[in-house]
Structures are given as structure tokens and as C-alpha cells.
Amino acid sequence: MNTLNTADIIAGRYQIIKILGHGGTSITYAANDLQLGKPVALKVLSLHRINDWKVLELFEREAKILANLEHSSIPQYIDYFQVETEEEKAFYLVQQLAPGKPLFDWINEGWHPTIKEVLIIAAQVLKILVYLQQLTPAVIHRDIKPQNIIRSDDGKIFLVDFGAVQDTYQNTVTGGSTIVGTFGYMAPEQFRGQAVLSTDLYGLRTTLLFLLTGQSPADLPQRQLKINFKSAIQLSKHYADWLERMIEPVSAARFTSAQQALEALLGKSLPPCPLIYKRPKNTAIQLTQTINKLIVDIPSTLLNSPQSFWLGMAPLFGSVFSLVVIYDLIFQVVEPGLRLQQEVEVYFRTLMVMLSFQMAASIWITATKSLLFSGIFHTRIEIMTWQEIKVVKSLLNFWNIKSEFTADQNISEVRLEQYKLLFWKFTNFYCALKTGSKKLKFGLFLSRDEKVWIIEEIRRFIETSKNNQN
């Protein structure tokens, strides 16, 4: 597509004034709405500039999302249309023009904001994010950066460019990696094609660092993926801790929402940082995660667990104990009270022994079956969504028992539950995924650290899966 010229009129209504910026596949112009007599921002996408239909899909999605947003700090949606000529076909997105210029331009032109001014900007952006996150479904911007935050002369902030609001289109950066966002301002999970509510908080935090230091966050020193900013700027402990929390590499360690981050910024105490569960040392469990699937491979653990021997023997001890108790109860208490004749006594004793043995055997079989299936098989659990789960158990790599675990509702609980057999409770726990009336149980013989790690990873995957589908 050829660049539009000043004074060109599009669709008989929008007169071009100047270029505002170039995107990867689109160009944004300042234009005058001849019908309303107001300045507008005109974003143009030409089919000649794209080589992936996902780009057009994303452009259309941006228009649909903007059409449903209503916030004073988000430029109002005006129109979406296409113009087709003999030479090309182009799509146009029209919004109210935000007064002012990007924070990136303010800094490049010599503006040195005070810490107070930066915190005011942070509060304004957080209020916009609170609005977006309270929508149903929640909207994640995914590209918070200085170029997409407009500041007017009187200090009012506007958030623009919702082109990355969904991660269906991914730009190739280096080494074949595909991501959505802008390098230096992207949260680590975006490199995996994922985004959660706290993803935008990471982008805001790196933007604030740019305002405070005048440097790209990518140029600041890092340690274990965490930006070390304290050597570059001087902040009070409260604000330093607040910024530290915003930029945690692990999304679960950040504030859970913009509302929580805003409350902490405005003077309330910081909420406790959630525990981050790491992979236990020397574990044989394998977790494999993609955008759409989490696979949990649990090898046979019956002989490896320190509790497995005693738990394995528990059914036998329990059944023998039950047999002895029942025998004594019948022949030492019940029978003497009945005062049976010798012939009847023989039949009575035979019947009681058979019933006692049957009850004890039932306890032993039930418990043994439960314990064997918990520990002797290799278990593979595939979680595709928060409703679709597949479980495969195998013995010696050749005998497979496949079971489709289809939830009757969304997964409502992922937790540890105490192991219970009939009326007895044990000190051991298993992992449980509850969906309505159904429950998937596994991992009885794993160590507690392994169980907690698996539970937290499944919780995190389900949360991410829900946010991505929203």
C-alpha cells in the first residue's frame, strides 16, 4: 500500500493530516472527520502488506473489542470499514484522536518526570486496566509500552493500540521464536504465547522504569530474568517493593490484578507475596506444557515411596485385625449368650467364620485395589482445557488402561485431600481435581513436595487457559 498523502480524503469523510506511526503491518494517520468536524486517528491495513490472514483476523478483533469499550481514557471507537479499488483492498479503523503525544516522545524530547509524576501516570494506567479486567470476558492489552500511552499537556493519560489484545497472531522475532508484544516490555510468559491479568502489570512496570531511567528496560542489568533497577533509581522502600512486585518474572508472584496493584500503590500495605513452588529435586515426574495442553507423567511410585511399604501392608493388617475382632466378638460374647445346642453351634460357627472371612477379604481387596492403582502403574494425565482431561495408566510399558475423564462442569477445585478408606483416615494425601460431581484422584505415593508442585502447576495452567480463551 502506498502511503497516503496530506489532504487525501478516505471514504468521502476522513481527510489525512499526517502520519502518527507505523506498526508492523499497519499505518496510523491523524485525520479530520469532515462530517463531525473533529480530529480522528485512522489506522489502515492493506492486504498487500500482509502475508498471514491472522493479521486481518487480529485487526478485525481489535475493532470489535474497541466498539464495546467505554472509558474516558480509551479513545472512542467511531467506525470500521474497507475500501476496495482496482489496485488494492484496505481496511480502516477510526477512533477519536487522543490529545497529546506518547510517553516515548516526551522522554526523547527531554522531559524528566519526577517520581511523583511517574506515580500519577501509574495510577491512571492502573485505573484503565482495572476497567479492562472487570469486563466479561476480561481484556488483556498485551502491549503496554511508552509508545502506546499518550500524555496530554495537562497530564491526562490515554491507552491506545489494542492490536495485540489477542495472541492469535504472533510476530517472529529471533531464532524462530514467536511472540506477541514488544521486546523489553514483554512479560516472560508472553515468550511462550501466554498472557494472564498480571501480564499488563509487567508492561506497565517496565514503562515506569523507562520514565524513571530514560533507558529501555532491556538495557538495564538483570539477574535470573529479573531487572535490577535499584542501582539506577532512588525510591522509598514502599515504592521500591511495589515496583519489585510488579516485575516478578513468574506471573504468580506479581499482584493478582490491577485493582490489587492500585490499592497497594495508593498507600495500603502490600499483600503477602504468594509462594512459588519449584520442581522438587530428584523427582522423576515430568511436566510438559504447551499453549493448549499440560501433560503430567508420573512413574510407578509404589516401591519408591517411604510410605509405600506400610501403606501397602495396611490392608492386610486391617483385614486380619478385623477377622480377629469379629471372631472374638462372636464366639466370646454373642455365642455364650445364645446358649446353642451342639448341632446348631457347629452350623452357627461355620456361618460366622464365612461371613467374617468375607468381610475381611472385602476390606483387603478394596484397599489393595485402591493402593495398587495409585502406585504400581505409570500414570499419564493430559489436561487439554479446564473441562477435557485424559488419563492413561500403563504397567511395564505394554499394558495400557485408557480412561476419558470428561468433566460434568468446569474444574472447580485442584487440591490435596486426605486419603480415607471406609471409616479410617490416613496421614497421607492424594491430588484431587474436582469437577462438579466427579473427582480425579492420583499421586497417593508421591512426596508432599511433589504433590504441592503438581497442584500449583495445574492451577496455574487452568488459570492461564481460561484467560487465553477469554
Coordinates of C-alpha atoms in Angstrom, one line a residue:
M1 CA 0.0 0.0 0.0
N2 CA 1.3 3.4 -0.9
T3 CA 1.5 6.0 1.9
L4 CA -1.5 8.3 2.0
N5 CA -0.8 12.0 1.3
T6 CA -1.8 15.0 3.2
A7 CA -5.3 16.2 2.2
D8 CA -6.2 12.8 0.7
I9 CA -9.9 12.0 1.6
I10 CA -10.9 8.5 2.5
A11 CA -14.5 7.2 2.1
G12 CA -15.5 10.8 1.3
R13 CA -15.2 11.7 5.0
Y14 CA -11.7 11.4 6.5
Q15 CA -9.1 13.9 5.3
I16 CA -5.5 12.9 6.1
I17 CA -3.4 15.3 8.1
K18 CA -0.2 13.5 9.0
I19 CA 1.3 10.1 9.9
L20 CA 1.2 9.3 13.6
G21 CA 3.1 6.0 13.5
H22 CA 4.0 2.8 11.7
G23 CA 3.0 -0.6 13.1
G24 CA 4.4 -3.9 11.8
T25 CA 1.7 -4.2 9.2
S26 CA -0.4 -1.0 9.5
I27 CA 0.0 2.8 9.4
T28 CA -1.9 5.2 11.7
Y29 CA -2.7 8.7 10.5
A30 CA -4.1 11.8 12.1
A31 CA -7.1 12.8 10.1
N32 CA -10.0 15.2 10.1
D33 CA -13.6 13.9 10.2
L34 CA -15.3 16.2 7.7
Q35 CA -18.7 15.0 8.9
L36 CA -18.2 15.7 12.6
G37 CA -15.5 18.3 12.3
K38 CA -13.3 16.6 14.8
P39 CA -9.8 15.1 14.6
V40 CA -9.6 11.3 14.5
A41 CA -7.0 8.5 14.4
L42 CA -7.2 6.5 11.2
K43 CA -5.5 3.0 11.3
V44 CA -5.0 1.5 7.9
L45 CA -4.3 -2.2 7.0
S46 CA -3.6 -3.1 3.4
L47 CA -3.9 -6.7 2.1
H48 CA -0.7 -6.1 0.1
R49 CA 1.2 -5.6 3.3
I50 CA 0.3 -8.9 5.0
N51 CA 1.3 -12.5 4.3
D52 CA -0.7 -14.1 7.0
W53 CA -4.5 -13.9 7.3
K54 CA -4.1 -14.0 11.1
V55 CA -3.1 -10.3 10.8
L56 CA -6.5 -9.4 9.3
E57 CA -8.3 -11.5 11.9
L58 CA -6.5 -9.6 14.6
F59 CA -7.3 -6.3 13.1
E60 CA -11.0 -7.1 12.9
R61 CA -10.9 -8.4 16.5
E62 CA -9.3 -5.1 17.6
A63 CA -12.2 -3.2 16.0
K64 CA -14.8 -5.4 17.7
I65 CA -13.2 -5.0 21.1
L66 CA -12.9 -1.2 20.8
A67 CA -16.5 -1.0 19.7
N68 CA -17.5 -2.4 23.1
L69 CA -15.2 -0.3 25.3
E70 CA -16.4 2.9 27.0
H71 CA -13.8 4.6 29.1
S72 CA -12.7 8.3 29.2
S73 CA -9.1 7.3 28.9
I74 CA -9.6 5.0 25.9
P75 CA -10.1 6.8 22.6
Q76 CA -13.7 6.2 21.5
Y77 CA -14.4 3.9 18.6
I78 CA -16.0 5.6 15.6
D79 CA -16.0 3.4 12.5
Y80 CA -14.6 0.3 10.8
F81 CA -14.8 -0.1 7.0
Q82 CA -13.0 -1.3 4.0
V83 CA -12.2 0.3 0.6
E84 CA -11.5 -1.7 -2.5
T85 CA -10.0 -0.3 -5.7
E86 CA -8.5 -1.9 -8.8
E87 CA -5.0 -1.7 -7.2
E88 CA -5.7 -2.9 -3.7
K89 CA -8.1 -3.6 -0.8
A90 CA -7.6 -1.8 2.5
F91 CA -9.3 -1.9 5.9
Y92 CA -9.7 1.2 8.1
L93 CA -10.3 1.6 11.9
V94 CA -11.3 5.0 13.1
Q95 CA -11.0 6.3 16.6
Q96 CA -11.2 9.5 18.5
L97 CA -7.7 11.1 18.4
A98 CA -6.1 11.2 21.8
P99 CA -4.7 14.7 22.6
G100 CA -1.1 14.7 23.4
K101 CA 1.9 12.5 22.5
P102 CA 3.3 9.2 23.5
L103 CA 5.4 8.9 26.7
F104 CA 8.2 7.7 24.5
D105 CA 8.3 11.0 22.6
W106 CA 8.0 13.0 25.9
I107 CA 11.2 11.4 27.1
N108 CA 13.1 11.6 23.8
E109 CA 12.3 15.3 23.7
G110 CA 14.0 15.9 27.1
W111 CA 11.2 15.5 29.6
H112 CA 12.5 14.3 33.0
P113 CA 9.4 13.4 35.1
T114 CA 9.6 13.5 38.9
I115 CA 8.9 10.3 40.9
K116 CA 5.5 11.9 41.9
E117 CA 4.6 12.5 38.2
V118 CA 5.6 8.9 37.3
L119 CA 3.4 7.5 40.1
I120 CA 0.5 9.6 39.0
I121 CA 0.9 8.1 35.5
A122 CA 1.0 4.6 37.1
A123 CA -2.2 5.2 39.0
Q124 CA -4.0 6.5 35.8
V125 CA -2.9 3.5 33.7
L126 CA -3.9 1.1 36.5
K127 CA -7.4 2.6 36.6
I128 CA -7.7 1.8 32.9
L129 CA -6.5 -1.7 33.5
V130 CA -9.0 -2.2 36.4
Y131 CA -11.8 -1.3 33.9
L132 CA -10.5 -3.7 31.3
Q133 CA -10.0 -6.5 33.8
Q134 CA -13.5 -6.1 35.2
L135 CA -15.1 -6.7 31.8
T136 CA -16.6 -10.1 30.9
P137 CA -14.5 -11.5 29.5
A138 CA -11.5 -9.6 30.8
V139 CA -9.5 -7.7 28.2
I140 CA -5.7 -8.0 28.4
H141 CA -3.9 -5.4 26.3
R142 CA -0.6 -7.4 26.0
D143 CA 1.4 -4.4 24.6
I144 CA 1.7 -1.8 27.4
K145 CA 4.7 0.3 26.5
P146 CA 5.7 4.1 26.3
Q147 CA 4.6 4.3 22.6
N148 CA 1.0 3.2 23.5
I149 CA 0.4 5.5 26.4
I150 CA -0.5 9.1 25.4
R151 CA 0.0 12.0 27.8
S152 CA -1.7 15.3 27.2
D153 CA -0.2 18.7 28.1
D154 CA -2.3 18.8 31.3
G155 CA -1.1 15.3 32.3
K156 CA -4.1 13.2 31.4
I157 CA -3.3 9.6 30.2
F158 CA -4.8 7.6 27.3
L159 CA -4.2 4.0 26.4
V160 CA -4.1 3.3 22.7
D161 CA -3.3 0.5 20.2
F162 CA -5.2 -2.6 21.1
G163 CA -3.7 -4.5 18.2
A164 CA -2.2 -7.2 20.4
V165 CA -5.3 -7.7 22.6
Q166 CA -5.4 -11.4 21.4
D167 CA -2.4 -13.6 20.9
T168 CA -3.6 -15.4 17.8
Y169 CA -1.1 -13.5 15.6
Q170 CA 2.5 -13.8 16.6
N171 CA 5.4 -11.8 15.2
T172 CA 8.6 -13.7 14.6
V173 CA 11.5 -12.0 16.5
T174 CA 14.6 -14.1 16.6
G175 CA 15.6 -17.7 16.4
G176 CA 12.2 -18.9 15.2
S177 CA 10.5 -17.7 18.5
T178 CA 7.0 -16.4 18.1
I179 CA 5.7 -13.8 20.5
V180 CA 3.1 -11.0 20.9
G181 CA 4.3 -7.7 22.4
T182 CA 7.4 -5.6 22.3
F183 CA 10.8 -6.8 23.4
G184 CA 11.9 -5.2 26.6
Y185 CA 8.4 -4.6 27.8
M186 CA 7.1 -8.1 27.5
A187 CA 6.4 -10.4 30.4
P188 CA 8.3 -13.7 30.3
E189 CA 5.1 -15.7 29.8
Q190 CA 4.5 -13.9 26.5
F191 CA 7.5 -15.6 25.0
R192 CA 5.5 -18.8 25.5
G193 CA 2.5 -17.3 23.8
Q194 CA 0.6 -16.9 27.1
A195 CA -0.9 -13.9 28.9
V196 CA -2.7 -13.5 32.3
L197 CA -4.1 -10.5 34.1
S198 CA -0.7 -9.6 35.6
T199 CA 0.9 -9.6 32.1
D200 CA -0.2 -6.0 31.7
L201 CA 1.2 -5.1 35.1
Y202 CA 4.7 -6.2 33.9
G203 CA 4.4 -4.0 30.8
L204 CA 3.3 -1.0 33.0
R205 CA 6.2 -1.6 35.4
T206 CA 8.8 -1.7 32.6
T207 CA 7.3 1.5 31.2
L208 CA 7.7 3.2 34.5
L209 CA 11.3 2.2 34.6
F210 CA 11.8 3.8 31.2
L211 CA 10.3 7.0 32.5
L212 CA 12.5 7.0 35.6
T213 CA 15.8 6.0 33.9
G214 CA 15.3 7.1 30.3
Q215 CA 16.6 3.7 29.3
S216 CA 15.0 0.7 27.7
P217 CA 14.3 -2.0 30.3
A218 CA 16.2 -4.4 28.0
D219 CA 19.4 -2.3 28.7
L220 CA 19.1 -2.4 32.5
P221 CA 21.1 -5.1 34.4
Q222 CA 19.3 -8.3 35.0
R223 CA 19.7 -11.3 37.2
Q224 CA 17.8 -14.6 36.7
L225 CA 15.3 -12.8 34.3
K226 CA 14.7 -10.1 37.0
I227 CA 15.5 -6.5 36.2
N228 CA 17.8 -4.9 38.8
F229 CA 16.6 -1.2 38.9
K230 CA 17.6 -0.2 42.5
S231 CA 21.1 0.8 41.4
A232 CA 19.7 3.2 38.8
I233 CA 17.0 5.0 40.8
Q234 CA 16.3 6.0 44.4
L235 CA 12.9 5.2 45.7
S236 CA 11.3 4.8 49.1
K237 CA 11.1 1.2 50.4
H238 CA 7.3 1.1 49.8
Y239 CA 7.5 2.2 46.2
A240 CA 10.6 0.1 45.5
D241 CA 8.9 -3.0 46.9
W242 CA 5.8 -2.2 44.8
L243 CA 7.8 -1.9 41.6
E244 CA 9.7 -5.1 42.5
R245 CA 6.4 -7.0 42.9
M246 CA 5.1 -5.7 39.5
I247 CA 8.1 -7.0 37.6
E248 CA 8.4 -10.5 39.1
P249 CA 9.4 -12.9 36.2
V250 CA 6.9 -15.5 37.5
S251 CA 3.3 -14.2 36.9
A252 CA 2.0 -15.9 40.1
A253 CA 4.4 -13.8 42.2
R254 CA 3.0 -10.4 40.9
F255 CA -0.1 -8.7 42.0
T256 CA -3.1 -10.8 41.0
S257 CA -4.9 -7.9 39.4
A258 CA -4.7 -4.2 38.5
Q259 CA -7.1 -3.5 41.4
Q260 CA -4.7 -5.1 43.9
A261 CA -1.7 -3.2 42.4
L262 CA -3.6 0.1 42.6
E263 CA -4.6 -0.3 46.2
A264 CA -1.0 -1.1 47.1
L265 CA 0.2 2.0 45.2
L266 CA -2.2 4.3 46.9
G267 CA -0.9 3.5 50.4
K268 CA -2.3 0.3 51.5
S269 CA 0.1 -2.4 52.7
L270 CA 1.4 -4.8 50.1
P271 CA -0.3 -8.2 50.1
P272 CA 2.0 -11.1 51.0
C273 CA 3.9 -12.5 48.1
P274 CA 2.5 -15.9 47.1
L275 CA 4.7 -18.9 47.5
I276 CA 6.3 -20.1 44.2
Y277 CA 6.6 -23.8 44.1
K278 CA 9.6 -25.1 42.3
R279 CA 10.3 -28.5 40.8
P280 CA 11.5 -30.8 43.7
K281 CA 15.0 -32.1 43.5
N282 CA 15.5 -35.7 42.2
T283 CA 11.8 -36.1 41.2
A284 CA 11.1 -38.5 38.3
I285 CA 7.8 -36.7 37.4
Q286 CA 7.8 -35.0 34.1
L287 CA 5.6 -31.9 33.3
T288 CA 5.3 -30.9 29.7
Q289 CA 3.3 -27.7 28.9
T290 CA 2.3 -26.1 25.6
I291 CA -0.2 -23.3 25.0
N292 CA -3.1 -25.8 24.8
K293 CA -2.1 -28.8 26.9
L294 CA -0.4 -29.8 30.2
I295 CA 0.9 -33.3 30.4
V296 CA 1.8 -34.9 33.8
D297 CA 3.8 -38.1 33.7
I298 CA 4.0 -39.9 37.0
P299 CA 6.2 -43.1 37.0
S300 CA 5.4 -46.1 39.2
T301 CA 5.9 -45.0 42.8
L302 CA 4.7 -47.9 45.0
L303 CA 8.2 -49.2 45.7
N304 CA 9.9 -45.8 45.8
S305 CA 7.8 -44.0 48.4
P306 CA 9.0 -44.3 52.0
Q307 CA 5.3 -44.8 53.0
S308 CA 4.6 -47.3 50.3
F309 CA 5.6 -50.4 52.3
W310 CA 3.4 -49.6 55.3
L311 CA 0.5 -48.4 53.2
G312 CA 0.8 -51.5 51.1
M313 CA 0.7 -53.7 54.2
A314 CA -2.1 -51.7 55.8
P315 CA -4.9 -53.6 54.0
L316 CA -3.5 -57.0 55.1
F317 CA -3.1 -55.9 58.7
G318 CA -6.5 -54.3 58.7
S319 CA -8.2 -57.4 57.3
V320 CA -6.5 -59.7 59.8
F321 CA -7.3 -57.4 62.7
S322 CA -11.0 -57.2 61.6
L323 CA -11.1 -61.0 61.4
V324 CA -9.7 -61.4 64.9
V325 CA -12.1 -58.8 66.4
I326 CA -15.1 -60.2 64.7
Y327 CA -14.2 -63.8 65.7
D328 CA -13.8 -62.8 69.4
L329 CA -17.0 -60.8 69.4
I330 CA -19.0 -63.7 68.0
F331 CA -17.5 -66.6 70.0
Q332 CA -16.7 -64.9 73.2
V333 CA -19.7 -62.6 73.6
V334 CA -22.6 -63.4 71.2
E335 CA -22.5 -67.3 71.2
P336 CA -22.4 -67.8 75.0
G337 CA -25.4 -65.6 75.3
L338 CA -27.4 -67.6 72.8
R339 CA -26.8 -71.0 74.5
L340 CA -27.0 -73.0 71.3
Q341 CA -27.2 -76.8 71.1
Q342 CA -24.1 -78.6 69.8
E343 CA -25.5 -79.3 66.3
V344 CA -26.7 -75.8 65.9
E345 CA -23.5 -74.4 67.3
V346 CA -21.4 -76.1 64.5
Y347 CA -23.6 -74.5 61.8
F348 CA -23.6 -71.2 63.5
R349 CA -19.8 -71.1 63.9
T350 CA -19.3 -72.2 60.2
L351 CA -21.7 -69.4 59.0
M352 CA -20.0 -66.8 61.2
V353 CA -16.5 -67.7 60.1
M354 CA -17.6 -67.5 56.4
L355 CA -19.2 -64.0 57.0
S356 CA -16.1 -62.8 58.9
F357 CA -13.7 -64.0 56.3
Q358 CA -15.9 -62.4 53.5
M359 CA -15.9 -59.1 55.3
A360 CA -12.2 -59.1 56.0
A361 CA -11.4 -60.2 52.4
S362 CA -13.7 -57.4 51.1
I363 CA -11.7 -54.8 53.1
W364 CA -8.4 -56.2 51.9
I365 CA -9.4 -56.3 48.2
T366 CA -10.9 -52.8 48.3
A367 CA -7.9 -51.3 49.9
T368 CA -5.3 -53.2 47.9
K369 CA -7.0 -52.2 44.6
S370 CA -7.0 -48.6 45.6
L371 CA -3.4 -48.6 46.7
L372 CA -2.1 -50.6 43.7
F373 CA -3.8 -48.4 41.1
S374 CA -2.4 -45.4 43.0
G375 CA 1.2 -46.5 42.9
I376 CA 2.0 -49.5 40.8
F377 CA 1.0 -48.1 37.4
H378 CA 2.7 -45.4 35.3
T379 CA 0.2 -42.6 35.1
R380 CA -0.1 -40.0 32.3
I381 CA -2.6 -37.2 32.7
E382 CA -3.3 -34.9 29.8
I383 CA -5.2 -31.7 30.6
M384 CA -6.3 -30.0 27.4
T385 CA -8.7 -27.5 28.9
W386 CA -10.4 -27.0 32.2
Q387 CA -13.0 -29.5 31.0
E388 CA -11.1 -32.1 29.0
I389 CA -8.8 -34.5 30.7
K390 CA -7.4 -37.8 29.5
V391 CA -5.8 -40.4 31.9
V392 CA -3.7 -43.3 30.7
K393 CA -2.3 -45.9 33.1
S394 CA 0.3 -48.4 31.9
L395 CA 2.1 -51.4 33.5
L396 CA 5.6 -52.3 32.3
N397 CA 5.2 -50.1 29.2
F398 CA 2.9 -52.6 27.4
W399 CA -0.4 -52.9 29.3
N400 CA -2.4 -49.7 28.9
I401 CA -5.6 -48.8 30.6
K402 CA -7.1 -45.7 29.0
S403 CA -9.9 -43.7 30.6
E404 CA -11.5 -40.5 29.3
F405 CA -12.3 -38.2 32.3
T406 CA -14.9 -35.8 30.9
A407 CA -15.9 -33.2 33.4
D408 CA -19.6 -32.6 34.0
Q409 CA -18.7 -29.0 34.9
N410 CA -15.6 -26.8 34.8
I411 CA -12.7 -27.8 37.1
S412 CA -13.8 -26.1 40.4
E413 CA -11.1 -27.4 42.8
V414 CA -7.5 -28.5 42.5
R415 CA -6.2 -29.5 45.9
L416 CA -4.7 -32.1 48.2
E417 CA -7.2 -34.4 50.0
Q418 CA -6.6 -36.8 52.9
Y419 CA -6.6 -40.5 52.0
K420 CA -9.5 -42.3 53.5
L421 CA -10.5 -46.0 53.5
L422 CA -14.1 -46.7 54.6
F423 CA -14.1 -45.1 58.1
W424 CA -10.4 -44.7 58.6
K425 CA -8.3 -41.6 57.7
F426 CA -4.6 -41.8 57.0
T427 CA -1.9 -39.2 57.3
N428 CA -1.1 -39.4 53.6
F429 CA -2.7 -37.2 50.9
Y430 CA -3.5 -37.5 47.2
C431 CA -4.0 -34.9 44.5
A432 CA -7.6 -34.3 43.5
L433 CA -9.2 -32.5 40.6
K434 CA -12.9 -31.9 41.3
T435 CA -15.4 -31.0 38.5
G436 CA -19.0 -30.9 39.7
S437 CA -19.9 -34.4 40.9
K438 CA -16.8 -36.0 39.5
K439 CA -13.3 -36.2 41.0
L440 CA -10.0 -37.4 39.6
K441 CA -7.6 -38.8 42.3
F442 CA -3.9 -39.5 41.8
G443 CA -0.4 -39.3 43.3
L444 CA -1.0 -41.0 46.6
F445 CA 2.6 -42.3 46.9
L446 CA 4.3 -39.1 45.8
S447 CA 6.3 -36.9 48.3
R448 CA 4.4 -33.9 49.7
D449 CA 6.7 -31.5 47.8
E450 CA 5.9 -33.3 44.5
K451 CA 2.1 -33.2 45.2
V452 CA 2.2 -29.5 46.1
W453 CA 4.3 -28.7 43.0
I454 CA 1.9 -30.6 40.7
I455 CA -1.2 -29.0 42.2
E456 CA 0.2 -25.5 41.8
E457 CA 1.3 -26.1 38.2
I458 CA -2.2 -27.5 37.3
R459 CA -3.8 -24.5 38.9
R460 CA -1.6 -22.1 37.0
F461 CA -2.2 -23.8 33.7
I462 CA -6.0 -23.8 34.2
E463 CA -6.0 -20.1 35.1
T464 CA -3.9 -19.3 32.0
S465 CA -6.1 -21.5 29.8
K466 CA -9.2 -19.6 30.9
N467 CA -7.6 -16.2 30.4
N468 CA -6.4 -17.1 26.9
Q469 CA -9.8 -18.4 25.8
N470 CA -11.4 -15.3 27.2

